[in-house]
């Protein structure tokens, strides 16, 4: 399985998409994918789907959405799959979980690369640091879940990811500055400071790049 959160929602099994067309099942898949291998409690799922005003039929409707996702999953997995859809999208006491490896989800690949980049940066290995940060940022294809109408739980996750991306950009630029890539950064920093006029770190980096480039 391959799931992309960092841009439009995408989820594929054996080359076939399992992304539902309806809005709330898309929210459900997105939230489960953000926490692979972890049980998402029913109240959290309900909060995402209906905020603080779930209908009387909320639990039954949630179960229906889970069944719909399992059908799409089962179709994509095929009859020869050793694990059934119920094993992958599993029911647990009080909730549901997507039983997949973290590396199947781009968010977790991104966060792993960021950690590796930060470790290399702190060790003074600037080439590796810049490369890891660049690889992490390369996983993004747009705003997180740009085509999903998010509820209150996913909204917080989207904000967290957007903030993380900007921090990672700043860290990558720090590594590039250490590597003497000042002139190469000027145009990028001009764009970033225009889009984030109150971000002191980016403005500071822009001044450093200009100064070291003799401008």
mmCIF file of C-alpha atoms in Angstrom:
data_model
loop_
_atom_site.group_PDB
_atom_site.id
_atom_site.type_symbol
_atom_site.label_atom_id
_atom_site.label_comp_id
_atom_site.label_asym_id
_atom_site.label_seq_id
_atom_site.Cartn_x
_atom_site.Cartn_y
_atom_site.Cartn_z
ATOM 1 C CA UNK A 1 0.000 0.000 0.000
ATOM 2 C CA UNK A 2 1.144 3.520 -0.794
ATOM 3 C CA UNK A 3 -0.602 6.532 0.725
ATOM 4 C CA UNK A 4 0.116 10.186 0.005
ATOM 5 C CA UNK A 5 -1.054 12.890 2.376
ATOM 6 C CA UNK A 6 1.395 15.665 1.432
ATOM 7 C CA UNK A 7 -0.707 17.006 -1.417
ATOM 8 C CA UNK A 8 -3.886 15.540 -2.905
ATOM 9 C CA UNK A 9 -4.990 12.381 -1.104
ATOM 10 C CA UNK A 10 -3.803 9.247 -2.854
ATOM 11 C CA UNK A 11 -3.954 5.637 -1.692
ATOM 12 C CA UNK A 12 -3.037 2.712 -3.904
ATOM 13 C CA UNK A 13 -2.924 -1.038 -3.487
ATOM 14 C CA UNK A 14 -1.428 -3.088 -6.328
ATOM 15 C CA UNK A 15 -1.681 -0.016 -8.544
ATOM 16 C CA UNK A 16 -5.395 0.456 -7.883
ATOM 17 C CA UNK A 17 -6.808 3.449 -6.048
ATOM 18 C CA UNK A 18 -8.769 2.851 -2.862
ATOM 19 C CA UNK A 19 -9.630 6.525 -2.323
ATOM 20 C CA UNK A 20 -13.403 6.938 -2.003
ATOM 21 C CA UNK A 21 -15.196 9.686 -3.873
ATOM 22 C CA UNK A 22 -17.466 10.739 -0.995
ATOM 23 C CA UNK A 23 -16.195 13.351 1.432
ATOM 24 C CA UNK A 24 -16.527 11.726 4.839
ATOM 25 C CA UNK A 25 -14.983 8.372 3.870
ATOM 26 C CA UNK A 26 -12.050 10.380 2.476
ATOM 27 C CA UNK A 27 -11.681 12.080 5.858
ATOM 28 C CA UNK A 28 -11.817 8.712 7.572
ATOM 29 C CA UNK A 29 -9.134 7.190 5.353
ATOM 30 C CA UNK A 30 -6.926 10.262 5.796
ATOM 31 C CA UNK A 31 -7.103 10.162 9.572
ATOM 32 C CA UNK A 32 -6.437 6.427 9.787
ATOM 33 C CA UNK A 33 -3.506 6.805 7.374
ATOM 34 C CA UNK A 34 -1.886 9.482 9.517
ATOM 35 C CA UNK A 35 -1.659 6.996 12.390
ATOM 36 C CA UNK A 36 -0.804 3.609 10.832
ATOM 37 C CA UNK A 37 -0.741 0.769 13.315
ATOM 38 C CA UNK A 38 -2.485 2.843 15.966
ATOM 39 C CA UNK A 39 -6.061 2.432 17.102
ATOM 40 C CA UNK A 40 -8.084 5.539 16.366
ATOM 41 C CA UNK A 41 -10.869 5.745 18.962
ATOM 42 C CA UNK A 42 -14.426 5.945 17.704
ATOM 43 C CA UNK A 43 -15.043 9.295 19.488
ATOM 44 C CA UNK A 44 -12.052 10.831 17.669
ATOM 45 C CA UNK A 45 -13.299 9.572 14.322
ATOM 46 C CA UNK A 46 -16.768 10.914 15.066
ATOM 47 C CA UNK A 47 -15.363 14.289 16.068
ATOM 48 C CA UNK A 48 -13.528 14.511 12.757
ATOM 49 C CA UNK A 49 -16.603 13.568 10.742
ATOM 50 C CA UNK A 50 -19.300 15.494 12.607
ATOM 51 C CA UNK A 51 -17.471 17.841 14.977
ATOM 52 C CA UNK A 52 -19.487 18.216 18.193
ATOM 53 C CA UNK A 53 -22.857 17.422 16.613
ATOM 54 C CA UNK A 54 -22.921 13.770 15.536
ATOM 55 C CA UNK A 55 -26.291 12.524 14.297
ATOM 56 C CA UNK A 56 -28.158 9.831 16.171
ATOM 57 C CA UNK A 57 -27.073 7.369 13.496
ATOM 58 C CA UNK A 58 -23.379 8.347 13.733
ATOM 59 C CA UNK A 59 -22.065 4.981 14.920
ATOM 60 C CA UNK A 60 -23.984 3.045 12.283
ATOM 61 C CA UNK A 61 -22.884 5.496 9.594
ATOM 62 C CA UNK A 62 -19.257 5.221 10.695
ATOM 63 C CA UNK A 63 -19.476 1.440 10.459
ATOM 64 C CA UNK A 64 -20.911 1.817 6.958
ATOM 65 C CA UNK A 65 -17.971 4.005 5.928
ATOM 66 C CA UNK A 66 -15.556 1.399 7.291
ATOM 67 C CA UNK A 67 -17.310 -1.309 5.271
ATOM 68 C CA UNK A 68 -17.092 0.843 2.139
ATOM 69 C CA UNK A 69 -13.358 1.324 2.646
ATOM 70 C CA UNK A 70 -12.897 -2.400 3.233
ATOM 71 C CA UNK A 71 -14.728 -3.215 0.007
ATOM 72 C CA UNK A 72 -12.445 -0.941 -1.999
ATOM 73 C CA UNK A 73 -9.434 -2.341 -0.187
ATOM 74 C CA UNK A 74 -10.512 -5.932 -0.766
ATOM 75 C CA UNK A 75 -11.115 -5.320 -4.462
ATOM 76 C CA UNK A 76 -7.658 -3.790 -4.880
ATOM 77 C CA UNK A 77 -5.956 -6.527 -2.844
ATOM 78 C CA UNK A 78 -7.561 -9.285 -4.888
ATOM 79 C CA UNK A 79 -8.628 -12.780 -3.839
ATOM 80 C CA UNK A 80 -5.058 -14.106 -3.777
ATOM 81 C CA UNK A 81 -3.944 -11.754 -1.009
ATOM 82 C CA UNK A 82 -2.844 -13.627 2.141
ATOM 83 C CA UNK A 83 -4.371 -10.910 4.331
ATOM 84 C CA UNK A 84 -7.991 -9.878 4.063
ATOM 85 C CA UNK A 85 -9.338 -6.344 4.075
ATOM 86 C CA UNK A 86 -10.470 -6.855 7.681
ATOM 87 C CA UNK A 87 -6.873 -7.596 8.655
ATOM 88 C CA UNK A 88 -5.600 -4.395 7.070
ATOM 89 C CA UNK A 89 -8.442 -2.113 8.146
ATOM 90 C CA UNK A 90 -8.985 -3.765 11.480
ATOM 91 C CA UNK A 91 -11.551 -3.403 14.225
ATOM 92 C CA UNK A 92 -10.227 -3.124 17.746
ATOM 93 C CA UNK A 93 -11.900 -2.494 21.073
ATOM 94 C CA UNK A 94 -13.137 1.072 20.929
ATOM 95 C CA UNK A 95 -11.838 1.934 17.491
ATOM 96 C CA UNK A 96 -10.239 1.059 14.169
ATOM 97 C CA UNK A 97 -6.718 0.956 12.808
ATOM 98 C CA UNK A 98 -4.963 0.744 9.480
ATOM 99 C CA UNK A 99 -2.540 -2.140 9.911
ATOM 100 C CA UNK A 100 0.252 -1.025 7.591
ATOM 101 C CA UNK A 101 3.891 -0.064 7.945
ATOM 102 C CA UNK A 102 4.653 3.607 8.571
ATOM 103 C CA UNK A 103 6.837 3.729 5.465
ATOM 104 C CA UNK A 104 3.710 3.205 3.363
ATOM 105 C CA UNK A 105 2.621 6.765 4.199
ATOM 106 C CA UNK A 106 4.525 9.744 2.809
ATOM 107 C CA UNK A 107 4.096 11.758 6.021
ATOM 108 C CA UNK A 108 6.140 9.227 7.958
ATOM 109 C CA UNK A 109 8.773 9.009 5.218
ATOM 110 C CA UNK A 110 8.997 12.802 5.366
ATOM 111 C CA UNK A 111 9.360 12.908 9.142
ATOM 112 C CA UNK A 112 12.031 10.185 9.080
ATOM 113 C CA UNK A 113 14.075 12.123 6.512
ATOM 114 C CA UNK A 114 13.703 15.308 8.565
ATOM 115 C CA UNK A 115 15.025 13.531 11.658
ATOM 116 C CA UNK A 116 17.975 12.183 9.679
ATOM 117 C CA UNK A 117 18.654 15.644 8.282
ATOM 118 C CA UNK A 118 18.605 17.219 11.719
ATOM 119 C CA UNK A 119 20.928 14.559 13.129
ATOM 120 C CA UNK A 120 23.391 15.152 10.292
ATOM 121 C CA UNK A 121 23.124 18.929 10.740
ATOM 122 C CA UNK A 122 23.920 18.686 14.439
ATOM 123 C CA UNK A 123 26.884 16.447 13.604
ATOM 124 C CA UNK A 124 28.197 19.011 11.121
ATOM 125 C CA UNK A 125 27.595 16.764 8.106
ATOM 126 C CA UNK A 126 26.107 19.506 5.984
ATOM 127 C CA UNK A 127 26.054 17.653 2.658
ATOM 128 C CA UNK A 128 24.004 14.804 4.114
ATOM 129 C CA UNK A 129 21.842 17.224 6.072
ATOM 130 C CA UNK A 130 20.952 19.315 3.024
ATOM 131 C CA UNK A 131 20.297 16.181 0.963
ATOM 132 C CA UNK A 132 17.979 14.664 3.584
ATOM 133 C CA UNK A 133 16.027 17.882 4.032
ATOM 134 C CA UNK A 134 15.756 18.270 0.252
ATOM 135 C CA UNK A 135 14.526 14.687 -0.109
ATOM 136 C CA UNK A 136 11.951 15.263 2.631
ATOM 137 C CA UNK A 137 10.629 18.381 0.932
ATOM 138 C CA UNK A 138 10.577 16.560 -2.398
ATOM 139 C CA UNK A 139 7.815 14.306 -1.084
ATOM 140 C CA UNK A 140 5.411 17.246 -1.061
ATOM 141 C CA UNK A 141 3.151 17.808 -4.076
ATOM 142 C CA UNK A 142 0.953 20.540 -2.601
ATOM 143 C CA UNK A 143 -0.812 21.513 0.588
ATOM 144 C CA UNK A 144 -1.593 18.485 2.781
ATOM 145 C CA UNK A 145 -4.928 16.851 1.923
ATOM 146 C CA UNK A 146 -5.694 19.724 -0.419
ATOM 147 C CA UNK A 147 -8.641 17.839 -1.931
ATOM 148 C CA UNK A 148 -10.155 16.664 1.368
ATOM 149 C CA UNK A 149 -12.684 18.712 3.315
ATOM 150 C CA UNK A 150 -11.067 18.361 6.713
ATOM 151 C CA UNK A 151 -12.779 18.391 10.086
ATOM 152 C CA UNK A 152 -11.372 19.626 13.412
ATOM 153 C CA UNK A 153 -8.957 16.733 13.977
ATOM 154 C CA UNK A 154 -7.448 16.736 10.493
ATOM 155 C CA UNK A 155 -7.337 20.529 10.480
ATOM 156 C CA UNK A 156 -4.866 20.456 13.371
ATOM 157 C CA UNK A 157 -2.761 17.847 11.574
ATOM 158 C CA UNK A 158 -2.719 19.886 8.368
ATOM 159 C CA UNK A 159 -1.598 22.993 10.261
ATOM 160 C CA UNK A 160 1.125 21.003 12.019
ATOM 161 C CA UNK A 161 2.428 19.638 8.732
ATOM 162 C CA UNK A 162 2.426 23.036 7.048
ATOM 163 C CA UNK A 163 4.406 24.511 9.936
ATOM 164 C CA UNK A 164 6.789 21.552 9.841
ATOM 165 C CA UNK A 165 7.393 22.064 6.134
ATOM 166 C CA UNK A 166 8.369 25.701 6.622
ATOM 167 C CA UNK A 167 10.727 24.764 9.465
ATOM 168 C CA UNK A 168 12.297 22.106 7.246
ATOM 169 C CA UNK A 169 12.778 24.630 4.445
ATOM 170 C CA UNK A 170 14.526 26.918 6.921
ATOM 171 C CA UNK A 171 16.764 24.100 8.162
ATOM 172 C CA UNK A 172 17.661 23.079 4.618
ATOM 173 C CA UNK A 173 18.633 26.668 3.842
ATOM 174 C CA UNK A 174 20.810 26.723 6.973
ATOM 175 C CA UNK A 175 22.625 23.642 5.690
ATOM 176 C CA UNK A 176 23.013 25.188 2.237
ATOM 177 C CA UNK A 177 24.405 28.375 3.776
ATOM 178 C CA UNK A 178 26.980 26.302 5.636
ATOM 179 C CA UNK A 179 27.922 24.776 2.283
ATOM 180 C CA UNK A 180 28.510 28.211 0.765
ATOM 181 C CA UNK A 181 25.537 28.162 -1.605
ATOM 182 C CA UNK A 182 24.752 31.797 -0.880
ATOM 183 C CA UNK A 183 24.192 33.059 -4.405
ATOM 184 C CA UNK A 184 21.990 30.077 -5.265
ATOM 185 C CA UNK A 185 19.680 30.864 -2.356
ATOM 186 C CA UNK A 186 18.986 34.528 -3.061
ATOM 187 C CA UNK A 187 16.071 34.050 -5.464
ATOM 188 C CA UNK A 188 14.466 31.371 -3.290
ATOM 189 C CA UNK A 189 14.781 33.498 -0.168
ATOM 190 C CA UNK A 190 13.355 36.531 -1.960
ATOM 191 C CA UNK A 191 10.277 34.474 -2.782
ATOM 192 C CA UNK A 192 10.014 33.005 0.717
ATOM 193 C CA UNK A 193 10.322 36.348 2.489
ATOM 194 C CA UNK A 194 7.666 37.806 0.191
ATOM 195 C CA UNK A 195 5.286 34.970 1.071
ATOM 196 C CA UNK A 196 6.201 35.024 4.772
ATOM 197 C CA UNK A 197 6.886 38.709 5.508
ATOM 198 C CA UNK A 198 6.858 38.265 9.288
ATOM 199 C CA UNK A 199 9.170 35.246 9.433
ATOM 200 C CA UNK A 200 12.317 36.576 11.105
ATOM 201 C CA UNK A 201 14.392 33.473 10.422
ATOM 202 C CA UNK A 202 13.919 33.667 6.665
ATOM 203 C CA UNK A 203 14.687 37.390 6.613
ATOM 204 C CA UNK A 204 17.870 36.743 8.585
ATOM 205 C CA UNK A 205 18.897 34.018 6.153
ATOM 206 C CA UNK A 206 18.210 36.335 3.217
ATOM 207 C CA UNK A 207 20.478 39.008 4.690
ATOM 208 C CA UNK A 208 23.243 36.451 5.278
ATOM 209 C CA UNK A 209 22.967 35.156 1.711
ATOM 210 C CA UNK A 210 23.072 38.677 0.270
ATOM 211 C CA UNK A 211 26.003 39.724 2.446
ATOM 212 C CA UNK A 212 28.070 36.651 1.662
ATOM 213 C CA UNK A 213 27.318 37.072 -2.039
ATOM 214 C CA UNK A 214 28.709 40.594 -1.905
ATOM 215 C CA UNK A 215 25.397 42.298 -2.563
#
